[in-house]
mmCIF file of C-alpha atoms in Angstrom:
data_model
loop_
_atom_site.group_PDB
_atom_site.id
_atom_site.type_symbol
_atom_site.label_atom_id
_atom_site.label_comp_id
_atom_site.label_asym_id
_atom_site.label_seq_id
_atom_site.Cartn_x
_atom_site.Cartn_y
_atom_site.Cartn_z
ATOM 1 C CA UNK A 1 7.822 -52.016 -34.814
ATOM 2 C CA UNK A 2 11.025 -53.940 -35.335
ATOM 3 C CA UNK A 3 10.953 -57.354 -33.758
ATOM 4 C CA UNK A 4 7.238 -57.175 -32.965
ATOM 5 C CA UNK A 5 5.214 -60.264 -33.894
ATOM 6 C CA UNK A 6 3.197 -59.850 -37.050
ATOM 7 C CA UNK A 7 -0.069 -60.471 -35.202
ATOM 8 C CA UNK A 8 0.608 -57.516 -32.950
ATOM 9 C CA UNK A 9 1.431 -55.382 -35.929
ATOM 10 C CA UNK A 10 -1.808 -56.375 -37.612
ATOM 11 C CA UNK A 11 -3.755 -55.469 -34.462
ATOM 12 C CA UNK A 12 -1.921 -52.173 -34.290
ATOM 13 C CA UNK A 13 -2.696 -51.543 -37.936
ATOM 14 C CA UNK A 14 -6.369 -52.234 -37.330
ATOM 15 C CA UNK A 15 -6.560 -49.926 -34.321
ATOM 16 C CA UNK A 16 -4.508 -47.037 -35.576
ATOM 17 C CA UNK A 17 -3.966 -47.680 -39.256
ATOM 18 C CA UNK A 18 -6.130 -48.441 -42.236
ATOM 19 C CA UNK A 19 -7.308 -52.001 -41.827
ATOM 20 C CA UNK A 20 -11.058 -52.254 -41.376
ATOM 21 C CA UNK A 21 -11.904 -52.678 -37.696
ATOM 22 C CA UNK A 22 -14.625 -55.191 -37.052
ATOM 23 C CA UNK A 23 -17.667 -54.357 -34.976
ATOM 24 C CA UNK A 24 -16.486 -56.498 -32.080
ATOM 25 C CA UNK A 25 -13.137 -54.739 -31.921
ATOM 26 C CA UNK A 26 -14.414 -51.347 -30.928
ATOM 27 C CA UNK A 27 -12.455 -49.777 -28.132
ATOM 28 C CA UNK A 28 -14.828 -47.132 -26.894
ATOM 29 C CA UNK A 29 -18.544 -47.166 -26.330
ATOM 30 C CA UNK A 30 -21.182 -44.612 -25.484
ATOM 31 C CA UNK A 31 -19.997 -44.224 -21.885
ATOM 32 C CA UNK A 32 -16.449 -43.479 -23.029
ATOM 33 C CA UNK A 33 -17.635 -40.988 -25.619
ATOM 34 C CA UNK A 34 -19.834 -39.300 -23.027
ATOM 35 C CA UNK A 35 -16.980 -39.130 -20.549
ATOM 36 C CA UNK A 36 -14.564 -37.787 -23.113
ATOM 37 C CA UNK A 37 -16.941 -35.071 -24.281
ATOM 38 C CA UNK A 38 -17.833 -34.209 -20.709
ATOM 39 C CA UNK A 39 -14.134 -33.900 -20.020
ATOM 40 C CA UNK A 40 -13.800 -31.392 -22.832
ATOM 41 C CA UNK A 41 -16.799 -29.428 -21.641
ATOM 42 C CA UNK A 42 -15.705 -29.131 -18.034
ATOM 43 C CA UNK A 43 -11.970 -28.901 -18.560
ATOM 44 C CA UNK A 44 -10.279 -26.267 -16.466
ATOM 45 C CA UNK A 45 -9.815 -23.889 -19.376
ATOM 46 C CA UNK A 46 -13.600 -23.657 -19.596
ATOM 47 C CA UNK A 47 -13.466 -21.636 -16.396
ATOM 48 C CA UNK A 48 -11.111 -19.199 -18.104
ATOM 49 C CA UNK A 49 -13.550 -18.960 -20.981
ATOM 50 C CA UNK A 50 -16.445 -18.403 -18.564
ATOM 51 C CA UNK A 51 -14.583 -15.647 -16.757
ATOM 52 C CA UNK A 52 -13.934 -13.905 -20.076
ATOM 53 C CA UNK A 53 -17.559 -14.211 -21.169
ATOM 54 C CA UNK A 54 -18.752 -12.773 -17.863
ATOM 55 C CA UNK A 55 -16.987 -9.530 -18.775
ATOM 56 C CA UNK A 56 -19.097 -9.313 -21.937
ATOM 57 C CA UNK A 57 -22.616 -10.485 -21.134
ATOM 58 C CA UNK A 58 -24.940 -11.276 -18.266
ATOM 59 C CA UNK A 59 -25.709 -14.714 -16.923
ATOM 60 C CA UNK A 60 -28.741 -15.382 -19.100
ATOM 61 C CA UNK A 61 -27.055 -14.374 -22.324
ATOM 62 C CA UNK A 62 -23.986 -16.282 -21.284
ATOM 63 C CA UNK A 63 -25.962 -19.493 -20.811
ATOM 64 C CA UNK A 64 -27.828 -19.056 -24.099
ATOM 65 C CA UNK A 65 -24.641 -18.206 -25.996
ATOM 66 C CA UNK A 66 -22.591 -20.957 -24.385
ATOM 67 C CA UNK A 67 -25.061 -23.768 -24.958
ATOM 68 C CA UNK A 68 -26.795 -22.855 -28.167
ATOM 69 C CA UNK A 69 -23.790 -21.152 -29.742
ATOM 70 C CA UNK A 70 -21.714 -24.271 -29.235
ATOM 71 C CA UNK A 71 -24.516 -26.620 -30.307
ATOM 72 C CA UNK A 72 -25.206 -24.575 -33.438
ATOM 73 C CA UNK A 73 -21.562 -24.491 -34.431
ATOM 74 C CA UNK A 74 -20.987 -28.132 -33.597
ATOM 75 C CA UNK A 75 -23.999 -29.161 -35.674
ATOM 76 C CA UNK A 76 -22.581 -27.368 -38.679
ATOM 77 C CA UNK A 77 -18.972 -28.348 -38.754
ATOM 78 C CA UNK A 78 -19.214 -31.628 -36.912
ATOM 79 C CA UNK A 79 -21.603 -33.000 -39.520
ATOM 80 C CA UNK A 80 -18.838 -34.926 -41.321
ATOM 81 C CA UNK A 81 -17.820 -36.319 -37.944
ATOM 82 C CA UNK A 82 -21.395 -37.428 -37.237
ATOM 83 C CA UNK A 83 -21.408 -39.347 -40.489
ATOM 84 C CA UNK A 84 -17.987 -40.885 -40.028
ATOM 85 C CA UNK A 85 -18.927 -41.911 -36.489
ATOM 86 C CA UNK A 86 -22.116 -43.504 -37.708
ATOM 87 C CA UNK A 87 -20.279 -45.527 -40.309
ATOM 88 C CA UNK A 88 -17.218 -46.278 -38.220
ATOM 89 C CA UNK A 89 -14.606 -44.623 -40.382
ATOM 90 C CA UNK A 90 -11.813 -42.456 -39.068
ATOM 91 C CA UNK A 91 -12.314 -38.824 -39.876
ATOM 92 C CA UNK A 92 -8.894 -38.753 -41.544
ATOM 93 C CA UNK A 93 -10.057 -41.341 -44.024
ATOM 94 C CA UNK A 94 -13.570 -40.049 -44.404
ATOM 95 C CA UNK A 95 -12.443 -36.558 -45.330
ATOM 96 C CA UNK A 96 -10.496 -37.883 -48.277
ATOM 97 C CA UNK A 97 -13.861 -37.589 -49.982
ATOM 98 C CA UNK A 98 -13.517 -33.826 -49.601
ATOM 99 C CA UNK A 99 -9.811 -33.071 -49.653
ATOM 100 C CA UNK A 100 -8.353 -36.098 -51.421
ATOM 101 C CA UNK A 101 -5.434 -38.109 -50.054
ATOM 102 C CA UNK A 102 -2.824 -35.380 -50.243
ATOM 103 C CA UNK A 103 -5.274 -32.764 -49.093
ATOM 104 C CA UNK A 104 -5.996 -34.734 -45.932
ATOM 105 C CA UNK A 105 -2.270 -35.046 -45.287
ATOM 106 C CA UNK A 106 -1.909 -31.294 -45.695
ATOM 107 C CA UNK A 107 -4.890 -30.603 -43.450
ATOM 108 C CA UNK A 108 -3.513 -32.984 -40.834
ATOM 109 C CA UNK A 109 -0.231 -31.100 -40.711
ATOM 110 C CA UNK A 110 -2.063 -27.761 -40.563
ATOM 111 C CA UNK A 111 -4.300 -28.994 -37.742
ATOM 112 C CA UNK A 112 -1.335 -30.263 -35.779
ATOM 113 C CA UNK A 113 0.364 -26.889 -36.091
ATOM 114 C CA UNK A 114 -2.838 -25.028 -35.213
ATOM 115 C CA UNK A 115 -3.090 -27.068 -32.048
ATOM 116 C CA UNK A 116 0.371 -26.189 -30.759
ATOM 117 C CA UNK A 117 -0.668 -22.822 -29.286
ATOM 118 C CA UNK A 118 -3.624 -24.585 -27.768
ATOM 119 C CA UNK A 119 -1.355 -27.098 -26.066
ATOM 120 C CA UNK A 120 0.720 -24.177 -24.826
ATOM 121 C CA UNK A 121 -2.378 -22.639 -23.223
ATOM 122 C CA UNK A 122 -3.250 -25.941 -21.550
ATOM 123 C CA UNK A 123 0.319 -26.373 -20.304
ATOM 124 C CA UNK A 124 0.300 -22.839 -18.951
ATOM 125 C CA UNK A 125 -3.000 -23.428 -17.177
ATOM 126 C CA UNK A 126 -1.583 -26.575 -15.629
ATOM 127 C CA UNK A 127 1.550 -24.735 -14.500
ATOM 128 C CA UNK A 128 -0.344 -21.820 -12.980
ATOM 129 C CA UNK A 129 -2.781 -24.192 -11.224
ATOM 130 C CA UNK A 130 0.061 -26.215 -9.769
ATOM 131 C CA UNK A 131 1.773 -22.999 -8.712
ATOM 132 C CA UNK A 132 -1.355 -21.855 -6.905
ATOM 133 C CA UNK A 133 -1.823 -25.210 -5.230
ATOM 134 C CA UNK A 134 1.782 -25.072 -4.081
ATOM 135 C CA UNK A 135 1.136 -21.582 -2.748
ATOM 136 C CA UNK A 136 -1.872 -22.850 -0.796
ATOM 137 C CA UNK A 137 0.369 -25.495 0.707
ATOM 138 C CA UNK A 138 2.847 -22.821 1.747
ATOM 139 C CA UNK A 139 5.425 -23.551 -0.935
ATOM 140 C CA UNK A 140 6.813 -20.495 -2.677
ATOM 141 C CA UNK A 141 7.895 -21.706 -6.096
ATOM 142 C CA UNK A 142 10.520 -19.701 -7.988
ATOM 143 C CA UNK A 143 9.614 -18.143 -11.326
ATOM 144 C CA UNK A 144 11.624 -20.758 -13.206
ATOM 145 C CA UNK A 145 9.254 -23.426 -11.943
ATOM 146 C CA UNK A 146 6.433 -22.165 -14.181
ATOM 147 C CA UNK A 147 7.917 -23.300 -17.532
ATOM 148 C CA UNK A 148 9.185 -26.491 -15.934
ATOM 149 C CA UNK A 149 5.699 -27.323 -14.685
ATOM 150 C CA UNK A 150 4.296 -26.549 -18.128
ATOM 151 C CA UNK A 151 6.854 -28.843 -19.710
ATOM 152 C CA UNK A 152 6.049 -31.567 -17.217
ATOM 153 C CA UNK A 153 2.408 -31.295 -18.304
ATOM 154 C CA UNK A 154 3.449 -31.825 -21.923
ATOM 155 C CA UNK A 155 5.721 -34.740 -21.016
ATOM 156 C CA UNK A 156 3.079 -36.428 -18.856
ATOM 157 C CA UNK A 157 0.453 -35.986 -21.551
ATOM 158 C CA UNK A 158 2.785 -37.383 -24.188
ATOM 159 C CA UNK A 159 3.663 -40.410 -22.059
ATOM 160 C CA UNK A 160 -0.012 -41.031 -21.466
ATOM 161 C CA UNK A 161 -0.822 -40.757 -25.157
ATOM 162 C CA UNK A 162 2.004 -43.144 -25.994
ATOM 163 C CA UNK A 163 0.409 -45.783 -23.823
ATOM 164 C CA UNK A 164 -2.381 -45.972 -26.370
ATOM 165 C CA UNK A 165 -6.135 -45.534 -26.597
ATOM 166 C CA UNK A 166 -6.946 -48.103 -23.905
ATOM 167 C CA UNK A 167 -4.949 -46.208 -21.304
ATOM 168 C CA UNK A 168 -6.627 -42.985 -22.374
ATOM 169 C CA UNK A 169 -10.008 -44.618 -21.824
ATOM 170 C CA UNK A 170 -9.051 -45.717 -18.314
ATOM 171 C CA UNK A 171 -7.714 -42.271 -17.449
ATOM 172 C CA UNK A 172 -10.893 -40.642 -18.729
ATOM 173 C CA UNK A 173 -13.029 -42.889 -16.580
ATOM 174 C CA UNK A 174 -11.139 -41.690 -13.519
ATOM 175 C CA UNK A 175 -10.414 -38.054 -14.319
ATOM 176 C CA UNK A 176 -13.684 -36.977 -15.894
ATOM 177 C CA UNK A 177 -15.929 -37.919 -12.946
ATOM 178 C CA UNK A 178 -13.446 -36.078 -10.720
ATOM 179 C CA UNK A 179 -13.652 -33.020 -12.980
ATOM 180 C CA UNK A 180 -17.430 -33.256 -12.902
ATOM 181 C CA UNK A 181 -17.309 -33.323 -9.116
ATOM 182 C CA UNK A 182 -15.094 -30.224 -9.168
ATOM 183 C CA UNK A 183 -17.601 -28.516 -11.485
ATOM 184 C CA UNK A 184 -20.490 -29.284 -9.131
ATOM 185 C CA UNK A 185 -18.405 -28.027 -6.228
ATOM 186 C CA UNK A 186 -17.626 -24.784 -8.056
ATOM 187 C CA UNK A 187 -21.324 -24.218 -8.763
ATOM 188 C CA UNK A 188 -22.244 -24.883 -5.133
ATOM 189 C CA UNK A 189 -19.515 -22.563 -3.841
ATOM 190 C CA UNK A 190 -20.543 -19.878 -6.319
ATOM 191 C CA UNK A 191 -24.238 -20.046 -5.477
ATOM 192 C CA UNK A 192 -23.500 -20.049 -1.739
ATOM 193 C CA UNK A 193 -21.139 -17.094 -2.011
ATOM 194 C CA UNK A 194 -23.457 -14.986 -4.176
ATOM 195 C CA UNK A 195 -27.277 -15.195 -4.089
ATOM 196 C CA UNK A 196 -28.670 -16.749 -7.231
ATOM 197 C CA UNK A 197 -30.894 -13.737 -7.904
ATOM 198 C CA UNK A 198 -27.775 -11.555 -8.096
ATOM 199 C CA UNK A 199 -26.170 -13.995 -10.526
ATOM 200 C CA UNK A 200 -29.364 -14.167 -12.588
ATOM 201 C CA UNK A 201 -29.674 -10.398 -12.885
ATOM 202 C CA UNK A 202 -25.963 -9.709 -13.327
ATOM 203 C CA UNK A 203 -25.081 -7.415 -16.211
ATOM 204 C CA UNK A 204 -21.527 -6.315 -16.917
ATOM 205 C CA UNK A 205 -20.763 -2.650 -17.445
ATOM 206 C CA UNK A 206 -20.866 -1.746 -21.108
ATOM 207 C CA UNK A 207 -22.794 -4.847 -22.117
ATOM 208 C CA UNK A 208 -24.614 -4.343 -25.411
ATOM 209 C CA UNK A 209 -25.511 -6.119 -28.623
ATOM 210 C CA UNK A 210 -21.950 -6.037 -29.853
ATOM 211 C CA UNK A 211 -20.725 -7.618 -26.615
ATOM 212 C CA UNK A 212 -23.309 -10.382 -27.062
ATOM 213 C CA UNK A 213 -22.045 -10.889 -30.591
ATOM 214 C CA UNK A 214 -18.499 -11.165 -29.305
ATOM 215 C CA UNK A 215 -19.555 -13.689 -26.686
ATOM 216 C CA UNK A 216 -21.317 -15.784 -29.308
ATOM 217 C CA UNK A 217 -18.220 -15.650 -31.489
ATOM 218 C CA UNK A 218 -16.123 -16.764 -28.529
ATOM 219 C CA UNK A 219 -18.498 -19.662 -28.023
ATOM 220 C CA UNK A 220 -18.180 -20.554 -31.675
ATOM 221 C CA UNK A 221 -14.415 -20.625 -31.282
ATOM 222 C CA UNK A 222 -14.557 -22.671 -28.109
ATOM 223 C CA UNK A 223 -15.520 -26.006 -29.632
ATOM 224 C CA UNK A 224 -13.057 -25.673 -32.504
ATOM 225 C CA UNK A 225 -10.128 -27.384 -30.784
ATOM 226 C CA UNK A 226 -12.377 -30.376 -30.140
ATOM 227 C CA UNK A 227 -12.837 -30.845 -33.792
ATOM 228 C CA UNK A 228 -9.153 -30.786 -34.479
ATOM 229 C CA UNK A 229 -7.982 -32.922 -31.620
ATOM 230 C CA UNK A 230 -7.029 -36.323 -33.008
ATOM 231 C CA UNK A 231 -8.486 -38.214 -30.075
ATOM 232 C CA UNK A 232 -11.842 -36.761 -30.924
ATOM 233 C CA UNK A 233 -11.981 -38.843 -34.027
ATOM 234 C CA UNK A 234 -10.488 -42.063 -32.763
ATOM 235 C CA UNK A 235 -12.908 -43.046 -30.025
ATOM 236 C CA UNK A 236 -15.611 -43.598 -32.556
ATOM 237 C CA UNK A 237 -13.587 -45.716 -34.849
ATOM 238 C CA UNK A 238 -15.891 -48.659 -34.908
ATOM 239 C CA UNK A 239 -15.009 -50.205 -38.200
ATOM 240 C CA UNK A 240 -18.528 -51.419 -38.554
ATOM 241 C CA UNK A 241 -18.261 -51.460 -42.284
ATOM 242 C CA UNK A 242 -18.486 -49.078 -45.160
ATOM 243 C CA UNK A 243 -21.249 -46.534 -45.210
ATOM 244 C CA UNK A 244 -24.281 -46.514 -47.302
ATOM 245 C CA UNK A 245 -24.401 -43.359 -49.277
ATOM 246 C CA UNK A 246 -26.520 -40.826 -47.475
ATOM 247 C CA UNK A 247 -27.416 -38.852 -50.570
ATOM 248 C CA UNK A 248 -28.744 -40.248 -53.810
ATOM 249 C CA UNK A 249 -25.944 -41.212 -56.178
ATOM 250 C CA UNK A 250 -25.836 -39.856 -59.689
ATOM 251 C CA UNK A 251 -25.231 -42.119 -62.629
ATOM 252 C CA UNK A 252 -21.811 -41.787 -64.168
ATOM 253 C CA UNK A 253 -19.539 -43.386 -66.720
ATOM 254 C CA UNK A 254 -16.937 -46.080 -66.159
ATOM 255 C CA UNK A 255 -13.997 -43.694 -66.139
ATOM 256 C CA UNK A 256 -15.767 -41.403 -63.746
ATOM 257 C CA UNK A 257 -16.683 -44.342 -61.570
ATOM 258 C CA UNK A 258 -13.051 -45.317 -61.320
ATOM 259 C CA UNK A 259 -12.076 -41.780 -60.435
ATOM 260 C CA UNK A 260 -15.057 -41.516 -58.131
ATOM 261 C CA UNK A 261 -13.876 -44.468 -56.089
ATOM 262 C CA UNK A 262 -10.600 -42.866 -55.378
ATOM 263 C CA UNK A 263 -11.864 -39.390 -54.774
ATOM 264 C CA UNK A 264 -15.338 -39.536 -53.402
ATOM 265 C CA UNK A 265 -15.442 -42.886 -51.663
ATOM 266 C CA UNK A 266 -12.576 -42.999 -49.214
ATOM 267 C CA UNK A 267 -13.570 -46.424 -48.020
ATOM 268 C CA UNK A 268 -12.934 -47.625 -51.536
ATOM 269 C CA UNK A 269 -9.280 -48.096 -50.816
ATOM 270 C CA UNK A 270 -9.777 -48.343 -47.105
ATOM 271 C CA UNK A 271 -11.482 -51.662 -47.367
ATOM 272 C CA UNK A 272 -10.052 -52.996 -50.532
ATOM 273 C CA UNK A 273 -6.491 -53.478 -51.623
ATOM 274 C CA UNK A 274 -5.899 -51.470 -54.747
ATOM 275 C CA UNK A 275 -5.141 -54.582 -56.748
ATOM 276 C CA UNK A 276 -8.598 -56.031 -56.155
ATOM 277 C CA UNK A 277 -10.926 -53.648 -57.959
ATOM 278 C CA UNK A 278 -13.284 -56.445 -58.993
ATOM 279 C CA UNK A 279 -13.904 -57.511 -55.440
ATOM 280 C CA UNK A 280 -14.263 -53.905 -54.395
ATOM 281 C CA UNK A 281 -16.836 -53.356 -57.118
ATOM 282 C CA UNK A 282 -18.730 -56.497 -56.134
ATOM 283 C CA UNK A 283 -18.724 -55.539 -52.495
ATOM 284 C CA UNK A 284 -20.014 -52.046 -53.106
ATOM 285 C CA UNK A 285 -22.617 -53.373 -55.510
ATOM 286 C CA UNK A 286 -23.754 -55.888 -52.928
ATOM 287 C CA UNK A 287 -24.131 -53.116 -50.394
ATOM 288 C CA UNK A 288 -25.946 -50.917 -52.899
ATOM 289 C CA UNK A 289 -23.205 -48.343 -52.756
ATOM 290 C CA UNK A 290 -22.805 -46.528 -55.994
ATOM 291 C CA UNK A 291 -19.706 -44.418 -56.404
ATOM 292 C CA UNK A 292 -20.626 -40.832 -56.954
ATOM 293 C CA UNK A 293 -19.186 -38.597 -59.591
ATOM 294 C CA UNK A 294 -17.846 -35.187 -58.984
ATOM 295 C CA UNK B 1 14.504 -55.954 -45.549
ATOM 296 C CA UNK B 2 12.684 -55.994 -48.900
ATOM 297 C CA UNK B 3 11.467 -59.521 -48.318
ATOM 298 C CA UNK B 4 10.211 -58.675 -44.856
ATOM 299 C CA UNK B 5 8.313 -55.730 -46.251
ATOM 300 C CA UNK B 6 6.727 -57.901 -48.937
ATOM 301 C CA UNK B 7 5.692 -60.471 -46.326
ATOM 302 C CA UNK B 8 4.203 -57.771 -44.169
ATOM 303 C CA UNK B 9 2.322 -56.276 -47.072
ATOM 304 C CA UNK B 10 1.045 -59.705 -48.040
ATOM 305 C CA UNK B 11 -0.009 -60.341 -44.473
ATOM 306 C CA UNK B 12 -1.895 -57.068 -44.396
ATOM 307 C CA UNK B 13 -3.662 -57.894 -47.642
ATOM 308 C CA UNK B 14 -4.636 -61.302 -46.356
ATOM 309 C CA UNK B 15 -5.903 -59.788 -43.152
ATOM 310 C CA UNK B 16 -7.870 -57.187 -45.084
ATOM 311 C CA UNK B 17 -9.400 -59.909 -47.230
ATOM 312 C CA UNK B 18 -10.313 -61.946 -44.161
ATOM 313 C CA UNK B 19 -11.942 -58.962 -42.522
ATOM 314 C CA UNK B 20 -13.855 -58.073 -45.670
ATOM 315 C CA UNK B 21 -15.121 -61.639 -45.870
ATOM 316 C CA UNK B 22 -16.401 -61.376 -42.317
ATOM 317 C CA UNK B 23 -18.073 -58.090 -43.154
ATOM 318 C CA UNK B 24 -19.691 -59.629 -46.187
ATOM 319 C CA UNK B 25 -21.060 -62.525 -44.187
ATOM 320 C CA UNK B 26 -24.805 -62.410 -43.629
ATOM 321 C CA UNK B 27 -25.796 -61.035 -40.271
ATOM 322 C CA UNK B 28 -22.815 -58.756 -39.894
ATOM 323 C CA UNK B 29 -23.988 -55.728 -37.878
ATOM 324 C CA UNK B 30 -23.644 -52.892 -40.349
ATOM 325 C CA UNK B 31 -24.494 -49.429 -39.116
ATOM 326 C CA UNK B 32 -27.866 -48.070 -40.000
ATOM 327 C CA UNK B 33 -28.004 -45.509 -42.764
ATOM 328 C CA UNK B 34 -28.183 -41.826 -41.765
ATOM 329 C CA UNK B 35 -31.902 -41.677 -42.286
ATOM 330 C CA UNK B 36 -34.308 -38.896 -43.156
ATOM 331 C CA UNK B 37 -35.261 -38.764 -39.485
ATOM 332 C CA UNK B 38 -31.621 -38.266 -38.519
ATOM 333 C CA UNK B 39 -31.337 -35.399 -40.989
ATOM 334 C CA UNK B 40 -34.532 -33.908 -39.613
ATOM 335 C CA UNK B 41 -33.234 -34.023 -36.038
ATOM 336 C CA UNK B 42 -29.970 -32.446 -37.168
ATOM 337 C CA UNK B 43 -31.800 -29.673 -39.032
ATOM 338 C CA UNK B 44 -34.181 -28.986 -36.155
ATOM 339 C CA UNK B 45 -31.388 -28.801 -33.596
ATOM 340 C CA UNK B 46 -29.344 -26.505 -35.840
ATOM 341 C CA UNK B 47 -32.238 -24.206 -36.673
ATOM 342 C CA UNK B 48 -33.509 -24.204 -33.093
ATOM 343 C CA UNK B 49 -30.089 -23.298 -31.736
ATOM 344 C CA UNK B 50 -29.755 -20.455 -34.221
ATOM 345 C CA UNK B 51 -33.214 -19.175 -33.329
ATOM 346 C CA UNK B 52 -32.455 -19.251 -29.601
ATOM 347 C CA UNK B 53 -29.144 -17.517 -30.237
ATOM 348 C CA UNK B 54 -30.958 -14.722 -32.030
ATOM 349 C CA UNK B 55 -33.568 -14.492 -29.300
ATOM 350 C CA UNK B 56 -30.760 -14.344 -26.740
ATOM 351 C CA UNK B 57 -29.780 -10.934 -28.057
ATOM 352 C CA UNK B 58 -32.977 -9.542 -26.540
ATOM 353 C CA UNK B 59 -32.390 -10.902 -23.038
#
């Protein structure tokens, strides 16, 4: 940040920090969100997941478990995200209402650590895919190439992320349609190779109720990394203003109100410098936002 | 160093104030409240998905 003009720093603070982002400053729209989510859904590791599920259940149960298992789980634990998206507040800030400031910091660190194995899986998938492509081209890569390819995946991803959200948006607009095309191609190849009636009636050996349960559990686990991936929260940072409370506020005393601002209304300090409580109070009053007590 | 930090902090505060003023201006496009209808859609989708999951066990 050293040597950067203050205006740039302010813009940076608005995009990635805590300044309120105005409605006209939004980076991503519906198309970007759709592309990003589609990218998650059709990412290459989904094929790994599908192959695993096919060992547990038949096609019909797999489709039901994959779609409705994921939708059910997403509805439950993405609810805070739905609300923060609606009101244009980063999930990190929004969840201060639940965890408090320090709690969010702790959760952030935990989530970052939880994601490391996930990144390792993605890097490994990239390395093995590149290895297979090289094999198809007649190149016999040595065993040492596998970790190097995985590392190159991490380095490339990091460099891309460092270029900022705008670059990520551009990359998504190119890569996700390509991934979608690959998905369509895979379906066409699969249906041409095996008659659809065989796919429809397929049942794995040993499939039973417990296997279905395991497949549903696997589908519950599948969307979890989405929730914890930082980029999942940033595209919807609209900064369109503080939220109206979605549940009826309870009356509370002055001391509780003060505490309530800090603990249950994260946008309290998001939008208002701490030294301006009067203006904060007036603003919330004007917007009919009553701080809630715990 | 300390002075630069103070200036930066002051700049941020001024910027925050300016943005708040714009948000307070009439006609600013605030997001619509998460309405009863939104909650209903959420509940129906959740319950419907759970029901279909349970029915899937019989397939």
